[in-house]
mmCIF file of C-alpha atoms and ligand atoms in Angstrom:
data_model
loop_
_atom_site.group_PDB
_atom_site.id
_atom_site.type_symbol
_atom_site.label_atom_id
_atom_site.label_comp_id
_atom_site.label_asym_id
_atom_site.label_seq_id
_atom_site.Cartn_x
_atom_site.Cartn_y
_atom_site.Cartn_z
ATOM 1 C CA MET B 1 152.965 189.724 -269.366
ATOM 2 C CA LYS B 2 150.953 186.545 -270.308
ATOM 3 C CA LEU B 3 149.754 184.174 -267.890
ATOM 4 C CA TYR B 4 149.056 180.776 -268.794
ATOM 5 C CA PHE B 5 146.404 179.428 -266.716
ATOM 6 C CA ALA B 6 143.901 176.635 -266.234
ATOM 7 C CA PRO B 7 140.491 177.179 -264.536
ATOM 8 C CA MET B 8 140.008 175.977 -261.121
ATOM 9 C CA THR B 9 143.750 175.497 -260.804
ATOM 10 C CA CYS B 10 146.527 177.090 -258.796
ATOM 11 C CA SER B 11 147.091 179.425 -261.480
ATOM 12 C CA LEU B 12 144.123 181.714 -260.226
ATOM 13 C CA SER B 13 146.402 183.161 -257.465
ATOM 14 C CA PRO B 14 148.812 184.799 -259.609
ATOM 15 C CA HIS B 15 145.589 185.949 -261.848
ATOM 16 C CA ILE B 16 144.255 187.453 -258.584
ATOM 17 C CA VAL B 17 147.395 189.222 -257.712
ATOM 18 C CA LEU B 18 147.876 190.627 -261.210
ATOM 19 C CA ARG B 19 144.413 192.312 -260.863
ATOM 20 C CA GLU B 20 145.159 193.228 -257.341
ATOM 21 C CA LEU B 21 148.344 195.195 -258.725
ATOM 22 C CA GLU B 22 146.261 196.291 -262.070
ATOM 23 C CA LEU B 23 149.423 195.056 -264.065
ATOM 24 C CA PRO B 24 148.581 194.622 -267.810
ATOM 25 C CA PHE B 25 148.510 191.049 -268.821
ATOM 26 C CA GLU B 26 147.230 188.479 -271.263
ATOM 27 C CA LEU B 27 145.426 185.329 -269.980
ATOM 28 C CA ILE B 28 146.057 182.165 -272.361
ATOM 29 C CA ARG B 29 144.180 179.077 -271.441
ATOM 30 C CA VAL B 30 145.852 175.670 -271.227
ATOM 31 C CA ASN B 31 144.328 172.359 -271.440
ATOM 32 C CA ASN B 32 145.971 170.529 -268.483
ATOM 33 C CA GLN B 33 145.418 166.971 -270.321
ATOM 34 C CA SER B 34 146.373 167.491 -273.830
ATOM 35 C CA LYS B 35 149.002 170.326 -272.904
ATOM 36 C CA CYS B 36 147.601 172.572 -275.808
ATOM 37 C CA THR B 37 147.434 176.239 -275.454
ATOM 38 C CA ALA B 38 144.263 178.428 -276.572
ATOM 39 C CA ASP B 39 146.647 179.902 -279.316
ATOM 40 C CA GLY B 40 147.327 176.348 -280.684
ATOM 41 C CA ARG B 41 150.965 175.558 -279.018
ATOM 42 C CA ASP B 42 152.276 172.626 -277.173
ATOM 43 C CA PHE B 43 152.262 174.311 -273.336
ATOM 44 C CA ARG B 44 155.618 172.303 -272.783
ATOM 45 C CA THR B 45 157.470 174.145 -275.270
ATOM 46 C CA ILE B 46 156.632 177.344 -272.915
ATOM 47 C CA ASN B 47 156.885 175.130 -269.691
ATOM 48 C CA PRO B 48 158.659 171.927 -270.053
ATOM 49 C CA LYS B 49 157.333 170.964 -266.732
ATOM 50 C CA GLY B 50 153.765 170.954 -268.365
ATOM 51 C CA TYR B 51 151.816 172.672 -265.596
ATOM 52 C CA VAL B 52 150.493 175.929 -264.801
ATOM 53 C CA ALA B 53 151.089 178.452 -263.695
ATOM 54 C CA ALA B 54 153.766 179.886 -265.973
ATOM 55 C CA LEU B 55 154.317 183.604 -266.422
ATOM 56 C CA GLU B 56 155.917 184.801 -269.648
ATOM 57 C CA LEU B 57 157.684 188.066 -269.555
ATOM 58 C CA ASP B 58 157.567 190.756 -272.273
ATOM 59 C CA ASN B 59 161.544 189.931 -272.603
ATOM 60 C CA GLY B 60 160.297 186.283 -273.342
ATOM 61 C CA GLU B 61 161.588 184.838 -269.860
ATOM 62 C CA VAL B 62 159.185 182.288 -268.459
ATOM 63 C CA LEU B 63 158.777 181.912 -264.805
ATOM 64 C CA THR B 64 157.037 179.114 -263.069
ATOM 65 C CA GLU B 65 156.208 178.251 -259.336
ATOM 66 C CA GLY B 66 153.318 179.891 -257.624
ATOM 67 C CA PRO B 67 155.506 181.270 -254.615
ATOM 68 C CA ALA B 68 158.193 182.890 -257.267
ATOM 69 C CA ILE B 69 155.304 184.063 -259.500
ATOM 70 C CA LEU B 70 153.914 185.590 -256.788
ATOM 71 C CA GLN B 71 156.997 187.471 -255.146
ATOM 72 C CA PHE B 72 158.119 188.438 -258.646
ATOM 73 C CA LEU B 73 154.644 190.444 -259.430
ATOM 74 C CA VAL B 74 154.540 192.095 -256.196
ATOM 75 C CA ASP B 75 158.015 193.393 -256.733
ATOM 76 C CA GLN B 76 156.809 194.938 -259.890
ATOM 77 C CA VAL B 77 154.712 197.644 -257.936
ATOM 78 C CA PRO B 78 156.625 199.186 -255.328
ATOM 79 C CA GLY B 79 155.179 200.009 -252.256
ATOM 80 C CA ASN B 80 151.967 197.983 -252.802
ATOM 81 C CA THR B 81 150.544 196.231 -249.617
ATOM 82 C CA LEU B 82 150.427 192.605 -250.841
ATOM 83 C CA ALA B 83 153.693 191.835 -249.473
ATOM 84 C CA PRO B 84 156.611 193.273 -247.110
ATOM 85 C CA ALA B 85 159.571 194.618 -248.715
ATOM 86 C CA GLN B 86 162.373 192.336 -249.736
ATOM 87 C CA GLY B 87 164.969 192.045 -247.259
ATOM 88 C CA THR B 88 162.689 192.536 -244.192
ATOM 89 C CA TRP B 89 161.830 189.959 -241.401
ATOM 90 C CA GLU B 90 158.118 190.231 -242.501
ATOM 91 C CA ARG B 91 159.246 189.239 -245.875
ATOM 92 C CA VAL B 92 160.847 185.977 -244.480
ATOM 93 C CA ARG B 93 157.090 185.381 -242.648
ATOM 94 C CA LEU B 94 155.673 185.653 -245.991
ATOM 95 C CA GLN B 95 157.774 183.163 -247.513
ATOM 96 C CA GLU B 96 157.219 180.863 -244.593
ATOM 97 C CA HIS B 97 153.320 180.854 -245.421
ATOM 98 C CA LEU B 98 154.052 180.702 -249.209
ATOM 99 C CA SER B 99 156.125 177.297 -248.301
ATOM 100 C CA PHE B 100 153.509 176.189 -246.282
ATOM 101 C CA ILE B 101 150.678 176.756 -248.677
ATOM 102 C CA SER B 102 152.721 175.278 -251.409
ATOM 103 C CA SER B 103 153.928 172.046 -249.715
ATOM 104 C CA GLU B 104 151.476 171.185 -247.061
ATOM 105 C CA ILE B 105 147.956 172.520 -248.730
ATOM 106 C CA HIS B 106 148.676 172.606 -252.496
ATOM 107 C CA GLY B 107 151.253 169.555 -252.389
ATOM 108 C CA GLY B 108 148.870 167.969 -249.714
ATOM 109 C CA SER B 109 145.906 168.243 -251.943
ATOM 110 C CA ALA B 110 147.482 166.994 -255.102
ATOM 111 C CA PRO B 111 147.101 163.178 -254.560
ATOM 112 C CA LEU B 112 143.305 163.817 -253.688
ATOM 113 C CA PHE B 113 142.792 164.777 -257.372
ATOM 114 C CA ASN B 114 144.058 161.149 -258.497
ATOM 115 C CA ALA B 115 141.032 159.328 -259.662
ATOM 116 C CA ASP B 116 143.247 156.248 -259.547
ATOM 117 C CA LEU B 117 144.237 156.597 -255.775
ATOM 118 C CA PRO B 118 142.525 153.803 -253.501
ATOM 119 C CA ASP B 119 140.010 155.457 -251.213
ATOM 120 C CA THR B 120 142.134 154.118 -248.048
ATOM 121 C CA VAL B 121 144.917 156.201 -249.395
ATOM 122 C CA LYS B 122 143.037 159.219 -249.966
ATOM 123 C CA THR B 123 141.723 158.894 -246.389
ATOM 124 C CA MET B 124 145.109 159.573 -245.058
ATOM 125 C CA PHE B 125 145.963 162.366 -247.406
ATOM 126 C CA LYS B 126 142.602 163.973 -246.047
ATOM 127 C CA GLN B 127 143.499 163.320 -242.454
ATOM 128 C CA LYS B 128 146.726 164.903 -242.836
ATOM 129 C CA LEU B 129 145.029 167.962 -244.689
ATOM 130 C CA CYS B 130 142.600 168.445 -241.860
ATOM 131 C CA LYS B 131 145.029 168.770 -239.472
ATOM 132 C CA ARG B 132 146.884 171.611 -241.531
ATOM 133 C CA LEU B 133 143.493 173.249 -241.837
ATOM 134 C CA ASP B 134 143.041 172.796 -237.855
ATOM 135 C CA PHE B 135 146.375 174.913 -237.764
ATOM 136 C CA LEU B 136 145.477 177.541 -240.219
ATOM 137 C CA CYS B 137 141.975 178.211 -238.287
ATOM 138 C CA HIS B 138 143.965 178.357 -235.010
ATOM 139 C CA GLN B 139 146.300 180.795 -236.857
ATOM 140 C CA LEU B 140 143.394 183.029 -238.441
ATOM 141 C CA ALA B 141 141.546 182.739 -235.061
ATOM 142 C CA ASP B 142 142.108 186.637 -234.202
ATOM 143 C CA GLN B 143 143.288 187.804 -237.658
ATOM 144 C CA GLN B 144 141.651 188.729 -240.780
ATOM 145 C CA TYR B 145 144.480 187.618 -243.331
ATOM 146 C CA LEU B 146 147.622 185.768 -242.910
ATOM 147 C CA MET B 147 149.576 188.738 -242.583
ATOM 148 C CA VAL B 148 148.445 192.363 -241.840
ATOM 149 C CA THR B 149 146.516 193.015 -244.752
ATOM 150 C CA PHE B 150 145.115 190.943 -247.667
ATOM 151 C CA GLY B 151 148.158 189.965 -249.576
ATOM 152 C CA VAL B 152 149.680 187.071 -251.976
ATOM 153 C CA ALA B 153 149.554 184.246 -249.413
ATOM 154 C CA ASP B 154 146.130 184.777 -249.127
ATOM 155 C CA ALA B 155 145.438 184.861 -252.633
ATOM 156 C CA TYR B 156 147.215 181.510 -252.800
ATOM 157 C CA LEU B 157 145.568 180.061 -249.427
ATOM 158 C CA PHE B 158 142.271 180.966 -251.048
ATOM 159 C CA THR B 159 142.913 179.379 -254.575
ATOM 160 C CA VAL B 160 143.894 175.971 -252.879
ATOM 161 C CA LEU B 161 141.005 175.921 -250.230
ATOM 162 C CA GLN B 162 138.752 176.413 -253.118
ATOM 163 C CA TRP B 163 139.188 172.739 -253.953
ATOM 164 C CA LEU B 164 138.065 171.427 -250.612
ATOM 165 C CA PRO B 165 134.170 170.754 -251.745
ATOM 166 C CA VAL B 166 136.057 168.523 -254.610
ATOM 167 C CA PHE B 167 137.211 166.337 -251.864
ATOM 168 C CA ASN B 168 134.191 165.927 -249.850
ATOM 169 C CA ILE B 169 135.750 168.177 -247.223
ATOM 170 C CA ASN B 170 133.215 170.760 -245.496
ATOM 171 C CA ILE B 171 134.748 173.887 -244.601
ATOM 172 C CA GLU B 172 131.914 174.618 -242.438
ATOM 173 C CA HIS B 173 134.075 172.378 -239.874
ATOM 174 C CA TRP B 174 136.422 175.299 -239.425
ATOM 175 C CA PRO B 175 133.991 178.358 -239.263
ATOM 176 C CA THR B 176 136.948 180.614 -239.440
ATOM 177 C CA LEU B 177 138.202 179.473 -242.374
ATOM 178 C CA ALA B 178 134.932 179.488 -244.076
ATOM 179 C CA ALA B 179 134.481 183.025 -242.908
ATOM 180 C CA TYR B 180 138.062 183.823 -244.325
ATOM 181 C CA MET B 181 136.952 182.386 -247.642
ATOM 182 C CA LYS B 182 133.811 184.200 -247.723
ATOM 183 C CA GLY B 183 135.510 187.437 -247.408
ATOM 184 C CA ILE B 184 138.363 186.930 -250.057
ATOM 185 C CA ALA B 185 135.594 185.945 -252.460
ATOM 186 C CA GLU B 186 133.862 189.053 -252.674
ATOM 187 C CA ARG B 187 137.110 191.097 -253.459
ATOM 188 C CA PRO B 188 136.549 192.595 -256.887
ATOM 189 C CA SER B 189 139.886 191.056 -258.094
ATOM 190 C CA VAL B 190 138.866 187.386 -256.945
ATOM 191 C CA ARG B 191 135.496 187.815 -258.372
ATOM 192 C CA SER B 192 136.610 189.277 -262.061
ATOM 193 C CA ALA B 193 139.467 186.825 -261.864
ATOM 194 C CA ILE B 194 137.196 184.001 -261.669
ATOM 195 C CA ALA B 195 134.548 185.371 -264.045
ATOM 196 C CA ALA B 196 137.433 185.990 -266.717
ATOM 197 C CA GLU B 197 138.539 182.434 -266.675
ATOM 198 C CA ASN B 198 135.062 181.026 -266.722
ATOM 199 C CA ALA B 199 134.551 183.352 -269.737
ATOM 200 C CA THR B 200 137.271 181.876 -271.761
ATOM 201 C CA GLN B 201 136.782 178.852 -274.310
ATOM 202 C CA PRO B 202 137.759 175.379 -273.478
ATOM 203 C CA VAL B 203 141.060 174.383 -275.498
HETATM 204 N N1 GSH P 1 155.043 173.339 -257.851
HETATM 205 C C1 GSH P 1 153.827 174.071 -258.903
HETATM 206 C C2 GSH P 1 152.945 173.141 -258.983
HETATM 207 C C3 GSH P 1 151.799 173.404 -259.966
HETATM 208 C C4 GSH P 1 150.782 172.787 -260.185
HETATM 209 O O1 GSH P 1 150.438 171.820 -259.266
HETATM 210 N N2 GSH P 1 150.173 172.713 -261.081
HETATM 211 C C5 GSH P 1 148.811 171.773 -261.482
HETATM 212 C C6 GSH P 1 147.316 172.653 -261.332
HETATM 213 S S1 GSH P 1 147.211 173.304 -259.754
HETATM 214 C C7 GSH P 1 148.858 171.647 -263.018
HETATM 215 O O2 GSH P 1 149.143 172.239 -263.621
HETATM 216 N N3 GSH P 1 149.096 170.106 -263.134
HETATM 217 C C8 GSH P 1 148.838 169.569 -264.594
HETATM 218 C C9 GSH P 1 149.915 168.572 -264.469
HETATM 219 O O3 GSH P 1 150.935 168.485 -263.309
HETATM 220 O O4 GSH P 1 150.284 167.955 -265.556
HETATM 221 C C10 GSH P 1 153.709 175.242 -258.769
HETATM 222 O O5 GSH P 1 153.695 175.661 -257.270
HETATM 223 O O6 GSH P 1 153.302 176.139 -259.115
#
């Protein structure tokens, strides 16, 4: 498998999960501005949507969209603890978490990266995002992870919450979330994924 990624983006979550599952994979860096890949191709010929993450399977199929990639990966390794089994109620709960992270946190953060957006508009997006952080803080108040054990939803949430400093949102206002992030940052899979991404050459 090949994971097309860009550092500090949402592609970190499937990268963490590939390492958690100890699946063999190749990392291919993408320049999100020029759309060039590290091996000299136009990324849009691989993913016409033009954004990471994209997972290329050994049979040539390309899968996009974080929640789909994460669930595909966990289903490659039967019996792992990163996601409940397909067809169970707990799996539906996982999908609820992934949808929330995707639309409310990931999607809710995207406009804040837009340098052209006026500060007044950014403030509105920030206020909405902070409400979602309040909710997450409440949800994680008496549990270490979103589900029973560390899983794909945590890899995704960790990835998108890493962007908060870029928006000048101080996670210390939500001590539960700050502790959650600190714990996940110490996982070997997370440390090695971030180190591997940082070790790649800019495209
Ligand atoms: N719906 C997609 C969104 C992916 C996405 O937002 N990717 C960003 C990085 S976090 C990106 O590559 N943006 C570059 C672009 O849109 O041109 C998913 O969930 O995977």
